Coordinates of C-alpha atoms in Angstrom, one line a residue:
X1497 CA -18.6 25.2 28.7
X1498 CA -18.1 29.4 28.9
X1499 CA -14.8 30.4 29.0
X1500 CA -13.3 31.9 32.4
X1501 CA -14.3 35.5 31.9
X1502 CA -15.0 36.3 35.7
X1503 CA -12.1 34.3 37.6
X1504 CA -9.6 36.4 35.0
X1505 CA -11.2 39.7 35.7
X1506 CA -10.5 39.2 39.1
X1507 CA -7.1 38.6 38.5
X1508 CA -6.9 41.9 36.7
X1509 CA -8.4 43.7 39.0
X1510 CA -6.4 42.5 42.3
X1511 CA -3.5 43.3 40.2
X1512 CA -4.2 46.9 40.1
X1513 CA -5.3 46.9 43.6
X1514 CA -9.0 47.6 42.9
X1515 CA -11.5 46.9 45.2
X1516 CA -14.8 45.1 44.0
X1517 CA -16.9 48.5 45.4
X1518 CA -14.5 50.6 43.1
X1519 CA -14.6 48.7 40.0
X1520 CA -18.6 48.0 40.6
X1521 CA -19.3 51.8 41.3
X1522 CA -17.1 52.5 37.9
X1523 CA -18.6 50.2 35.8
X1524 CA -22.5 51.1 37.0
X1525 CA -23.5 47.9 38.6
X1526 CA -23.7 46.8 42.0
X1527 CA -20.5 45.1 44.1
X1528 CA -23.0 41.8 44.4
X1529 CA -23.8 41.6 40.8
X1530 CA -19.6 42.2 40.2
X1531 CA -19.2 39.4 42.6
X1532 CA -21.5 37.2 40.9
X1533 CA -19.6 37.8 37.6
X1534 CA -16.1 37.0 39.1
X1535 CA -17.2 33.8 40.3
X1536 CA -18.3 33.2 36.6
X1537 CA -21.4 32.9 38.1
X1538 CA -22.9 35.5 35.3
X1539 CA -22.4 36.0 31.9
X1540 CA -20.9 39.3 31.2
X1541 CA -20.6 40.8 27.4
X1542 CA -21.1 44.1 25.3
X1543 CA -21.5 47.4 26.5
X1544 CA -21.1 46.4 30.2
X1545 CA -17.6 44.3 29.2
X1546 CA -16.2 47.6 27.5
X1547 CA -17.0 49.5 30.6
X1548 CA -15.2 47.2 33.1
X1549 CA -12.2 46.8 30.2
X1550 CA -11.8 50.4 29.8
X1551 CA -11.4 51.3 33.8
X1552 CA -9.0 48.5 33.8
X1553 CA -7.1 49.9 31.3
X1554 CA -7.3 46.6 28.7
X1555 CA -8.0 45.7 26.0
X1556 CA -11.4 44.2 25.7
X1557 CA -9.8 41.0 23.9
X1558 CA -8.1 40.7 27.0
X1559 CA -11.5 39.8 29.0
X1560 CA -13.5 38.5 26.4
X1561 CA -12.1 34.9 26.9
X1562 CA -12.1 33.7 22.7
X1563 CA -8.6 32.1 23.8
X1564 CA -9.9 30.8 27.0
X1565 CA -12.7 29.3 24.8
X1566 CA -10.7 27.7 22.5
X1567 CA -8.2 26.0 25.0
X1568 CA -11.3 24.6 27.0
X1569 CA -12.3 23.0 23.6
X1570 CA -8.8 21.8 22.9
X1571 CA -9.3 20.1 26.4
X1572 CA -12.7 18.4 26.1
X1573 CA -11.6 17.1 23.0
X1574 CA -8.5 15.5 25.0
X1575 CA -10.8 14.2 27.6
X1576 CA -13.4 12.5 25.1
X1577 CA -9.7 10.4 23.6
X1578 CA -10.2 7.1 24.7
X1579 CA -6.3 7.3 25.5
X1580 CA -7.7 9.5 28.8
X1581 CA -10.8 6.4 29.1
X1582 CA -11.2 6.0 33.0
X1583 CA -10.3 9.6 34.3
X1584 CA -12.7 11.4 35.1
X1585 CA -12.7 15.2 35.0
X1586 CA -15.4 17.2 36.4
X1587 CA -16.6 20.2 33.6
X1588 CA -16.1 22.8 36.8
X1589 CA -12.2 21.5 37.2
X1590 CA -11.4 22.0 33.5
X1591 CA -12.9 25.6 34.0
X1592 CA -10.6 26.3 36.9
X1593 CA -7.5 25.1 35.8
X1594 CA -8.0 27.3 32.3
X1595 CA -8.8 30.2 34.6
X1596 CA -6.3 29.5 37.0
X1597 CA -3.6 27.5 35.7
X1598 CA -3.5 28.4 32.1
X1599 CA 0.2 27.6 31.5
X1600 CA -0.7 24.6 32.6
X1601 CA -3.3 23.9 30.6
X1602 CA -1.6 25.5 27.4
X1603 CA 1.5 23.2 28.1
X1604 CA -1.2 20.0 28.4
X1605 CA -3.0 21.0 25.3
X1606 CA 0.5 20.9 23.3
X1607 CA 1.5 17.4 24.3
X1608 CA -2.0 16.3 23.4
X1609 CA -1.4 17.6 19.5
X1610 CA 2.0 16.7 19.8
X1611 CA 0.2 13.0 20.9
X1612 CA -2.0 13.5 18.3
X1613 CA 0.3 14.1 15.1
X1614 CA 2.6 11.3 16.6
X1615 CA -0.5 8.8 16.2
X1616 CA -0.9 10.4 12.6
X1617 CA 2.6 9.4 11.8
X1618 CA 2.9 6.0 13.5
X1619 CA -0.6 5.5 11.2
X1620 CA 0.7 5.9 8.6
X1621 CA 3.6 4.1 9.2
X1622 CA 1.1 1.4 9.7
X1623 CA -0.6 1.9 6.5
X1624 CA 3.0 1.6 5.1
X1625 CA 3.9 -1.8 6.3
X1626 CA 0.5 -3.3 5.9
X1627 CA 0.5 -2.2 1.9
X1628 CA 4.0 -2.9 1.7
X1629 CA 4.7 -6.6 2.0
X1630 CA 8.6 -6.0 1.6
X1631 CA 8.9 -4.3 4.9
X1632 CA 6.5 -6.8 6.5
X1633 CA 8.2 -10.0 5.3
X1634 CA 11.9 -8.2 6.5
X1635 CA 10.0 -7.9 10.1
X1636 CA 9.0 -11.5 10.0
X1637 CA 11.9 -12.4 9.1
X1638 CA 14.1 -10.9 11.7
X1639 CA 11.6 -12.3 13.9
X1640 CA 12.3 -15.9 12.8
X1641 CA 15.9 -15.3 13.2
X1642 CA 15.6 -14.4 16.5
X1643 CA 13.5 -16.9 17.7
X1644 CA 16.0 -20.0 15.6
X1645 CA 19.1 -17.9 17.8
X1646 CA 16.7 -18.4 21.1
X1647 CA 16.0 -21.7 20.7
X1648 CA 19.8 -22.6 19.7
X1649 CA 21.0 -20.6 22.8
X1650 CA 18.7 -22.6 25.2
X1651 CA 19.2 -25.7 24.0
X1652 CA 23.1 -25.4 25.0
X1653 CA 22.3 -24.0 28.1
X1654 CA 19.2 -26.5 29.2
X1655 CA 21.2 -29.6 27.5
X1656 CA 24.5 -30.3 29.5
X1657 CA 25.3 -33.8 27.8
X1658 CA 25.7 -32.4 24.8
X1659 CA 28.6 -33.7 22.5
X1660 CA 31.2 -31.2 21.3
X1661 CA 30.3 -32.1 17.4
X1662 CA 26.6 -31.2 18.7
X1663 CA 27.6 -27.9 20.5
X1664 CA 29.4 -26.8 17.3
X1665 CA 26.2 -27.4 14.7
X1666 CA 24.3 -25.4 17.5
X1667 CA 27.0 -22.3 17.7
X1668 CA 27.1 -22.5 13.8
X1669 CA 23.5 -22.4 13.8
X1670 CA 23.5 -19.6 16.0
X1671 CA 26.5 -17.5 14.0
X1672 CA 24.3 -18.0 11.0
X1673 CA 21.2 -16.9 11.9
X1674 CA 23.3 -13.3 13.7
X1675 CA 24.3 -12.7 10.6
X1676 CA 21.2 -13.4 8.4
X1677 CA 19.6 -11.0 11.1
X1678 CA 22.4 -8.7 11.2
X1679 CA 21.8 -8.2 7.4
X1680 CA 18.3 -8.0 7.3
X1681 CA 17.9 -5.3 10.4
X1682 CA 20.7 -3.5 8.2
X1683 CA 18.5 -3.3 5.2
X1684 CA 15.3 -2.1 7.3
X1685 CA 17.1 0.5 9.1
X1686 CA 18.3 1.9 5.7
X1687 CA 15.0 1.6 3.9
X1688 CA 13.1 3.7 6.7
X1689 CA 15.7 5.8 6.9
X1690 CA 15.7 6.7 3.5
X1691 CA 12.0 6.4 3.6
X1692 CA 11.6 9.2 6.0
X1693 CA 14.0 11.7 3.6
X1694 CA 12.6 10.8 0.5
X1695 CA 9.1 9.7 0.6
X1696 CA 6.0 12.0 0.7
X1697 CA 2.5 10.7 2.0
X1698 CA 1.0 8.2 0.1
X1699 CA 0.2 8.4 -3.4
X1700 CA -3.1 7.7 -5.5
X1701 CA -1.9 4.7 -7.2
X1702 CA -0.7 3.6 -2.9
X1703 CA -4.2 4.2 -1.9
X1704 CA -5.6 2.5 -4.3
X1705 CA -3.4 -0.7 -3.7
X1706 CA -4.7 -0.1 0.2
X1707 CA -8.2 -0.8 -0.8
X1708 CA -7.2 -3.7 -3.1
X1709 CA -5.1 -5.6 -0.5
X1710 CA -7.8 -4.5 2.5
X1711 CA -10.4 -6.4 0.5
X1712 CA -8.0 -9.5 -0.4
X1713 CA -8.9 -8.9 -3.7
X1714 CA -11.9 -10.1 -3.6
X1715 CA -15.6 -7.7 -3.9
X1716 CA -18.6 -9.9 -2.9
X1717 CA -21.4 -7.2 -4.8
X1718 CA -19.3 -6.7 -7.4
X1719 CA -18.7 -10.4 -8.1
X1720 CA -22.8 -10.6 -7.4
X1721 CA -23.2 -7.3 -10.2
X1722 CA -21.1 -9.6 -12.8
X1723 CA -23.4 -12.5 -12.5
X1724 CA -26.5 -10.2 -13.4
X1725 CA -24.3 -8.9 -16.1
X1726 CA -23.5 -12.0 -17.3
X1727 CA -26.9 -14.0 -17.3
X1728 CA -28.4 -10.8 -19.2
X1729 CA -26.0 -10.7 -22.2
X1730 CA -26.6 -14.6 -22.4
X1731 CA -30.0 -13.9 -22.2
X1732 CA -29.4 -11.9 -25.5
X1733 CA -27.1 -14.5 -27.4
X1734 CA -24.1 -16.3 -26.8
X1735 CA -21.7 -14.3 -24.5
X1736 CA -19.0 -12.9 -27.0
X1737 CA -18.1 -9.6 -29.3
X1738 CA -21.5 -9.6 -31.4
X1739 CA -23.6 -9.8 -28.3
X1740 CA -22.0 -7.0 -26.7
X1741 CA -22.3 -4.8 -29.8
X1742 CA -25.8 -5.8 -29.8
X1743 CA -26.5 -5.0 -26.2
X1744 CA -24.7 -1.5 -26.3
X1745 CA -26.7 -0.3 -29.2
X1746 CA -29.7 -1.6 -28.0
X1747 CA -29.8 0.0 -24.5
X1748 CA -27.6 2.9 -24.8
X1749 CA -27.2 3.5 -28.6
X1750 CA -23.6 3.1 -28.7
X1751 CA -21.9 2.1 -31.7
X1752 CA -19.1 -0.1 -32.2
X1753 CA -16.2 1.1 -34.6
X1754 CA -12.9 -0.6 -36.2
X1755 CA -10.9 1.4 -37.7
X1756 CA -6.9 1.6 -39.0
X1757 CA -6.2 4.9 -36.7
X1758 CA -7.5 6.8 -33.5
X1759 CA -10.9 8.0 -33.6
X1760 CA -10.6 12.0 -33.9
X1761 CA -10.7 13.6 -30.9
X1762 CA -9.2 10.5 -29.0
X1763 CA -6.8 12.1 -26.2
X1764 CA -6.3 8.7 -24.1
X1765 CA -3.1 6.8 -23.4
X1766 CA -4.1 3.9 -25.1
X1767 CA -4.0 4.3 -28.9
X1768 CA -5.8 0.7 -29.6
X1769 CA -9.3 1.7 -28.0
X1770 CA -11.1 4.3 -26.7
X1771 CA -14.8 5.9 -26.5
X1772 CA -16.4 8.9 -27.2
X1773 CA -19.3 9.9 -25.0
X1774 CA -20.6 12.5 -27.2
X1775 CA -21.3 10.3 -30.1
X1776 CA -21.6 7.6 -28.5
X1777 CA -18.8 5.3 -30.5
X1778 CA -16.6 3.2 -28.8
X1779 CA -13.7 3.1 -31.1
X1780 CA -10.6 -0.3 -31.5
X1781 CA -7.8 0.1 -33.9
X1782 CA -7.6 -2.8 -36.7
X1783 CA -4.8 -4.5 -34.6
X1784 CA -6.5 -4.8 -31.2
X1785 CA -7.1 -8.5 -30.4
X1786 CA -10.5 -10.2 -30.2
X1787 CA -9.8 -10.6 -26.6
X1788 CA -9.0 -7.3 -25.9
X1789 CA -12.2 -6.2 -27.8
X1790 CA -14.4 -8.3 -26.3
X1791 CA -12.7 -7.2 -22.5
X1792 CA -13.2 -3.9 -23.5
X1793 CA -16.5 -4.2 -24.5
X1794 CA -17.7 -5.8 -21.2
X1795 CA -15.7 -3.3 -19.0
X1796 CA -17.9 -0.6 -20.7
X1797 CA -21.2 -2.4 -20.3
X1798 CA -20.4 -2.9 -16.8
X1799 CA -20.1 1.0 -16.3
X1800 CA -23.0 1.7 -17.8
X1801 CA -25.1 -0.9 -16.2
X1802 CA -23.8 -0.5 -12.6
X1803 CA -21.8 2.8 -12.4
X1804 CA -23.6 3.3 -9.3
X1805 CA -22.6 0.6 -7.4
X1806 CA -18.9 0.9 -8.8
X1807 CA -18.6 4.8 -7.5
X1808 CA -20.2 3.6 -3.7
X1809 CA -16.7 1.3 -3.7
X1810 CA -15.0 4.2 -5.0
X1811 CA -16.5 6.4 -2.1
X1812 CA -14.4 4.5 0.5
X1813 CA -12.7 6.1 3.5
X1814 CA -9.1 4.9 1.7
X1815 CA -9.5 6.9 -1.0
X1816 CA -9.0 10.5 0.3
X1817 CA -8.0 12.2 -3.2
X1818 CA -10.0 12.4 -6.2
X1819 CA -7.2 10.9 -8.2
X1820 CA -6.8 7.9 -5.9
X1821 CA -11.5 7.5 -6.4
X1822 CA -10.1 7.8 -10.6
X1823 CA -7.8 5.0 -10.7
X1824 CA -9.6 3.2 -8.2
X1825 CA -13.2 3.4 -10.1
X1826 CA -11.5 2.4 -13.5
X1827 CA -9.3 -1.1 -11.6
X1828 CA -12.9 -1.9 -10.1
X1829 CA -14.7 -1.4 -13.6
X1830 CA -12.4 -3.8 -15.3
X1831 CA -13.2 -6.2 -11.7
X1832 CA -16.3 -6.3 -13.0
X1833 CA -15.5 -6.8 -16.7
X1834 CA -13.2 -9.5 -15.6
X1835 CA -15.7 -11.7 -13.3
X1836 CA -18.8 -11.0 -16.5
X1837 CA -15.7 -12.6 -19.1
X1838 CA -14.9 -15.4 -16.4
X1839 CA -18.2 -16.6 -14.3
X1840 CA -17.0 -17.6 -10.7
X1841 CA -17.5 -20.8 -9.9
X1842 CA -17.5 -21.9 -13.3
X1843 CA -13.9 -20.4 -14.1
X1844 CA -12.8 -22.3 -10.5
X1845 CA -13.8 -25.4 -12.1
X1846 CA -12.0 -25.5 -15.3
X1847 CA -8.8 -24.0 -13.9
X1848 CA -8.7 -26.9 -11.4
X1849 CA -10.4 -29.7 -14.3
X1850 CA -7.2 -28.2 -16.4
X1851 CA -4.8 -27.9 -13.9
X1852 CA -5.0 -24.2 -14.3
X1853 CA -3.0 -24.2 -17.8
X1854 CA -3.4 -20.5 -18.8
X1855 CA -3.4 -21.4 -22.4
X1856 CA -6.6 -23.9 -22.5
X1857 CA -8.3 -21.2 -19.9
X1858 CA -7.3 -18.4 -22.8
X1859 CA -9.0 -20.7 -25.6
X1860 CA -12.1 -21.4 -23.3
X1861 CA -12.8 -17.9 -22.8
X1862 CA -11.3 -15.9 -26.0
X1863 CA -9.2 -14.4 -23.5
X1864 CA -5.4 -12.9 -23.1
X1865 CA -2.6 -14.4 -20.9
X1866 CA -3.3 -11.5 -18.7
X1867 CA -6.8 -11.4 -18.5
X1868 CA -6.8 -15.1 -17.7
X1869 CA -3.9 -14.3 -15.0
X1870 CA -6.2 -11.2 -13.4
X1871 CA -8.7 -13.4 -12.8
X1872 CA -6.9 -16.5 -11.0
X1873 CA -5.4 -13.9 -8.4
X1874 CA -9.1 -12.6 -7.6
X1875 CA -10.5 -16.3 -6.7
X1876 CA -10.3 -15.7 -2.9
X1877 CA -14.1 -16.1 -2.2
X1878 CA -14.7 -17.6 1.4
X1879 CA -14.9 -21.6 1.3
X1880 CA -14.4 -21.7 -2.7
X1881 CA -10.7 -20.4 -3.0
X1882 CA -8.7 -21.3 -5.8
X1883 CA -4.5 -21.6 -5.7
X1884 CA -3.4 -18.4 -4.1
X1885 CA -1.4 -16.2 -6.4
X1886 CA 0.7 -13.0 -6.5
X1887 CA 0.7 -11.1 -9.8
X1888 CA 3.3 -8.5 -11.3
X1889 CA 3.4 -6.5 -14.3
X1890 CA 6.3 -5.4 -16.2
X1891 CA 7.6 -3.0 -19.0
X1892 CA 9.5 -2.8 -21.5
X1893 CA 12.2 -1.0 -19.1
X1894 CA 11.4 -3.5 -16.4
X1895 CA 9.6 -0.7 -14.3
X1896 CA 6.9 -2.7 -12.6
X1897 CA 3.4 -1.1 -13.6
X1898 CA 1.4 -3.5 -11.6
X1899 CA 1.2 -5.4 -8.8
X1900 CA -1.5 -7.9 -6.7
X1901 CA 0.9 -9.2 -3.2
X1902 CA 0.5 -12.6 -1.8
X1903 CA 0.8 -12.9 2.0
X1904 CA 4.6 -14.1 2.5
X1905 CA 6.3 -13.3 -0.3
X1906 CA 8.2 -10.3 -1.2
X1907 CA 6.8 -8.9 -4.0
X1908 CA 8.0 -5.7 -4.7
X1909 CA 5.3 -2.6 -5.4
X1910 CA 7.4 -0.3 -7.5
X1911 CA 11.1 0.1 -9.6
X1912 CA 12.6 -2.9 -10.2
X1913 CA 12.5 -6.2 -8.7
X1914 CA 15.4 -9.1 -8.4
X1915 CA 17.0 -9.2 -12.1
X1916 CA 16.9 -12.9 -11.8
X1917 CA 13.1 -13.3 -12.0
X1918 CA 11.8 -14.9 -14.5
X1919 CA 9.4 -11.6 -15.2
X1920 CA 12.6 -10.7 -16.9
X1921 CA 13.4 -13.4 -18.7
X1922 CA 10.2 -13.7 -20.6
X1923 CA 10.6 -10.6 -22.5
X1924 CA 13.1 -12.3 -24.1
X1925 CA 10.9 -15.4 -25.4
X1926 CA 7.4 -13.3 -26.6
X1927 CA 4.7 -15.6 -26.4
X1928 CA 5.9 -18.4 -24.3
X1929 CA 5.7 -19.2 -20.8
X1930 CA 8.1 -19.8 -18.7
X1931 CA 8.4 -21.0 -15.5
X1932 CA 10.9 -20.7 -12.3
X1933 CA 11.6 -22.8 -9.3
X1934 CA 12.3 -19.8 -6.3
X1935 CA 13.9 -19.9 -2.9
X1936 CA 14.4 -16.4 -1.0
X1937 CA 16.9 -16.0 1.6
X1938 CA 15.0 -17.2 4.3
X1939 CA 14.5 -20.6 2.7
X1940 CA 11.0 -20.1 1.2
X1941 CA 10.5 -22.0 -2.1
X1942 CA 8.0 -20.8 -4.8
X1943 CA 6.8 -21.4 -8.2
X1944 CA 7.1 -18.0 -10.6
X1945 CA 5.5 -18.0 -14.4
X1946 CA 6.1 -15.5 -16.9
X1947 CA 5.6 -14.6 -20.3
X1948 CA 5.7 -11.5 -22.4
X1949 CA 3.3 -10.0 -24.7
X1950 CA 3.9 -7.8 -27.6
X1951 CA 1.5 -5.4 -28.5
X1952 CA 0.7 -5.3 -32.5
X1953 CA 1.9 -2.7 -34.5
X1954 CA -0.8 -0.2 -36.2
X1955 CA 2.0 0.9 -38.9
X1956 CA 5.7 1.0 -39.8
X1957 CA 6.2 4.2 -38.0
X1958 CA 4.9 2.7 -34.3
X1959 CA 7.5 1.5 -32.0
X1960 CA 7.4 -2.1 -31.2
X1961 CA 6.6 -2.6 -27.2
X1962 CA 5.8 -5.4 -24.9
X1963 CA 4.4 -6.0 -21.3
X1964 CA 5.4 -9.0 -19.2
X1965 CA 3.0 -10.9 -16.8
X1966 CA 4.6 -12.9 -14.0
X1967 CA 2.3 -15.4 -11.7
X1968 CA 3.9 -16.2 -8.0
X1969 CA 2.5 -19.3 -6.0
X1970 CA 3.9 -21.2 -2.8
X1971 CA 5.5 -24.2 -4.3
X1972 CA 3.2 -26.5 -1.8
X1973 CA 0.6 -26.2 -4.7
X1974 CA 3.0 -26.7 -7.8
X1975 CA 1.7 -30.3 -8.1
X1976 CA -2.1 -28.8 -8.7
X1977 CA -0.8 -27.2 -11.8
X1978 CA 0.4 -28.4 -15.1
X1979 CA 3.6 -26.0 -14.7
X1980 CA 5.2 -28.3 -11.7
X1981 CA 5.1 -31.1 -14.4
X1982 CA 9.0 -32.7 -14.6
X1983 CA 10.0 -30.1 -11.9
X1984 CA 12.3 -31.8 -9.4
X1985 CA 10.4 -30.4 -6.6
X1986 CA 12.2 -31.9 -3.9
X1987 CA 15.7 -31.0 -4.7
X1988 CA 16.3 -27.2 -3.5
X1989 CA 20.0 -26.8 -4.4
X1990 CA 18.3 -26.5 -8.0
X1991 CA 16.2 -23.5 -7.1
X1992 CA 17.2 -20.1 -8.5
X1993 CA 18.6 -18.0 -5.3
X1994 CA 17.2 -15.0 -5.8
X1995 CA 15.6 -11.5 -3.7
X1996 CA 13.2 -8.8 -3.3
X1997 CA 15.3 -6.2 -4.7
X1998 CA 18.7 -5.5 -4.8
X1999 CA 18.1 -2.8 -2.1
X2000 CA 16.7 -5.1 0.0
X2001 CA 18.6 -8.7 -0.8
X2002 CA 21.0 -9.8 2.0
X2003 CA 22.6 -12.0 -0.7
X2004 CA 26.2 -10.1 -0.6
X2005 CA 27.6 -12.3 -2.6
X2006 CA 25.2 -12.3 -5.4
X2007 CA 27.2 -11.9 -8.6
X2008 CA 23.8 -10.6 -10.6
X2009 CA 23.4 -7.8 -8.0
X2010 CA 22.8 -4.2 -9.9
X2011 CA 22.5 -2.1 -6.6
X2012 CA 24.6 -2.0 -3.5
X2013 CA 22.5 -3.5 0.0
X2014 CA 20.9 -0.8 2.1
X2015 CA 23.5 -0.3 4.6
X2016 CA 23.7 2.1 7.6
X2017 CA 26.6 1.0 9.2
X2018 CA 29.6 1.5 6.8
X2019 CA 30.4 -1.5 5.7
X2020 CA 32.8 -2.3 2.5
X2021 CA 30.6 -2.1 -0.2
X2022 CA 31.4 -5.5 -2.4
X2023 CA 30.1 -4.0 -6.0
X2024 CA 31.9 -2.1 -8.5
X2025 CA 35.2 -2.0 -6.8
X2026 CA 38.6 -0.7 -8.3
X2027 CA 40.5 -3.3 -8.9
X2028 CA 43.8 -2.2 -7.0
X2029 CA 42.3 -1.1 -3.7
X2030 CA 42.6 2.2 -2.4
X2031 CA 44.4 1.3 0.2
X2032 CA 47.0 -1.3 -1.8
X2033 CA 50.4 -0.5 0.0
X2034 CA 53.2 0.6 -2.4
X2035 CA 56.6 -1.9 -2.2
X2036 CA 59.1 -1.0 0.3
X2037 CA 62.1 0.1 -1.6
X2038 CA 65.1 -2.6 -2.1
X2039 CA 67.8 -2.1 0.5
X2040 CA 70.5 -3.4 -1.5
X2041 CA 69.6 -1.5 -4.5
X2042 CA 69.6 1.7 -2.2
X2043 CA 73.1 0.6 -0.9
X2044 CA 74.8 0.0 -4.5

């Protein structure tokens, strides 16, 4: 659509009280061929466009309608929003109201990229609560309270024969849930409001957990990739460390090496295994486990073998940094690893013949506690699920380092989570497994497993350090496992109370709280108090001693 030149020559013109004859005569071209062009009914540029600017006395910017141009594509792009779908705007009216209107149309174009940057935030907004599941479960749960305080308030309304020991449960029911909600519309207040101060756009590491959680975990041609992976190291010899040596120095000349220290040149975080692309040496210290050898070993014949298909995951509209396609493209690599080490359907089958005990699963597959734990929280394939699990990661610090959600529970995604988890406990028993009966605040019950790893020790000088795995379930499937053995599942005043975070727990009277709530509206805080009180009045003085 040309911008307005004509209709604002006009305008300069009348306002110098020019007549279309004078200005025509001027310029060199006839009054009909100046009418013509001031009904934008002819283009009008160049030498001819200085002419008429210069006997106006303007600037040729002023005429030449670049503004103009750029407004009336501001606009079309407003009208092609589906926001605007069922208005119809004629191209000839957008024209006039730029030439004729154009505060008018200035002011319109501002609210529509005001519009627009508003969608941008409440999007990501969206993004937040749909890869946080703390901030979704709070919403849920306020919504629950609301509806328990409906349905208590109606029932002593609709009911009018209702005793006065059954009109007190009701009002006690009611009292409870306003302050359950009170507490938890408290904490999510807080959290965005803090949110909003303190927290920049999504990171990598967020992105990346996007695209995990969009896909439920769960990659079809990936899962398809590790079965032709797996069939053609089989084909070679039985699946294992010596195969996999075998297969990389057969197709791609690598060479496998153990040694007591880092290969030279190694500048990777992990100092128990690395590879070298220029000589082609993938590289474990002495003390690396068989499983984490043979992992290891299948994540990189799975990058070599379908690399391609990996980086067309990676390429994913989610991933809008380079950092966020790094991370991404190295989780997905050790997807792949992960399904080659533990076959689909036939994993599903001895998890559920063993009653998924992680230890006869680690035997049956030369595998770690966490490999073996990975893998259970990725069996969401359509019509062959297995239990559904949430999965943290811990370190040393308790920082969590890792995290897979479960729809429903409030698994935290960074810092610290509830000190009463048994993720905690476990780094205080290496090697064992312990397990947790659960109930949040809002009555949900489930069934937490953790243990701790230590990593070994390549020499007297490295510093011991361990990692702990927790595994979350809905205590509905605790009988399918060999963990709700001798549990008295049906007895909830034995579960441990616990929370999210401390942040975000609306247990105030939690002795085992490390954090004071979120709280926006000034109440007492009930953690680390003096133990006089500020406000402790001082004794009035004895009137008969002041008398004597």
């Amino acid at each position: 659509m040309p911008a307005p030149i004509g209709t604002k020559l006009r305008q300069q013109r009348k306002l110098r009280g020019l007549l279309q004859a004078d200005l025509a005569r001027a310029a060199g071209i006839s009054p009909s061929y100046l009418n013509l062009i001031e009904n934008d009914k002819r283009q009008v540029g160049g030498a001819l466009l200085l002419r008429i600017a210069s006997e106006l006395g303007i600037e040729v910017e002023e005429l030449s309608g670049e503004k103009e141009q750029r407004l009336l594509d501001e606009l079309s792009e407003l009208l092609s929003d589906p926001v605007i779908g069922g208005v119809k705007v004629e191209p000839g009216q957008l024209h006039d109201l730029v030439a004729q209107l154009p505060t008018v149309a200035q002011a319109l174009h501002r609210l529509y990229r005001g519009y627009v940057d508003a969608s941008a935030s409440v999007e990501t907004f969206a993004n937040r609560l749909k890869s946080d599941p703390l901030l979704s479960r709070l919403l849920h749960q306020i919504l629950s309270h609301v509806t328990a305080v409906r349905s208590s308030g109606e029932i002593i309304r609709s009911v009018p024969d209702l005793s006065r020991l059954q009109q007190h449960r009701f009002l006690d029911t009611i009292d409870r849930e306003a302050r359950s909600l009170s507490d938890l519309a408290r904490a999510l207040i807080a959290y965005f409001d803090q949110s909003v101060r303190t927290r920049p756009a999504l990171s990598p590491v967020r992105e990346v957990d996007d695209l995990i959680i969009g896909e439920n975990n769960y990659f079809p041609r990936l899962e398809d990739a590790a079965a032709s992976l797996r069939a053609e190291i089989e084909a070679a010899g039985d699946f294992g460390e010596a195969t996999l040596t075998q297969l990389l120095a057969q197709r791609f000349a690598v060479q496998v090496q153990v040694a007591f220290a880092a290969h030279a040149g190694h500048e990777g975080l992990s100092q128990d295994f690395g590879f070298n692309a220029e000589e082609r040496v993938v590289w474990f210290q002495r003390t690396t486990s068989m499983a984490t050898r043979q992992f290891q070993l299948t994540r990189l014949l799975a990058e070599l073998t379908h690399g391609e298909l990996i980086d067309e995951h990676v390429h994913d509209r989610r991933l809008t940094t380079a950092s966020a396609q790094r991370i991404a493209y190295r989780a997905l690599a050790s997807y792949v690893a992960g399904a080659t080490v533990f076959p689909y359907s036939r994993f599903l089958g001895d998890a559920q013949t063993h009653q998924y005990d992680i230890d006869r699963l680690r035997q049956a597959y030369a595998a770690s506690f966490e490999q073996v734990a990975h893998r259970l929280v990725t069996l969401r394939r359509p019509n062959e699920q297995g239990i559904p699990f949430g999965f943290l990661r811990a370190d040393p610090a308790g920082r969590l380092t890792k995290h897979f959600p479960l729809p429903g529970l409030q698994l935290a995604n960074t810092g610290h989570a509830c000190p009463l988890w048994v993720i905690y406990a476990a780094a205080h028993s290496p090697g064992q497994i312990l397990r947790q009966v659960v109930q949040f605040p809002d009555g949900a019950r489930y069934l937490f497993l953790g243990r701790a790893t230590p990593r070994g020790l390549a020499s007297y000088h490295a510093q011991p350090f361990h990692s702990s795995v927790m595994l979350a379930c809905d205590l509905l499937h605790a009988d399918r496992m060999v963990y709700g053995q001798g549990l008295k599942l049906d007895d909830p005043a034995l579960d441990v109370p616990v929370g999210p975070t401390c942040r975000l727990c609306i247990r105030r009277e939690c002795e085992y709280r490390q954090e004071e709530a979120l709280d926006v509206f000034g109440e007492r805080p009930n953690l680390r108090l003096p133990l006089v009180p500020r406000d402790f009045p001082a004794p009035d003085p004895d009137p008969a001693g002041a008398d004597s």
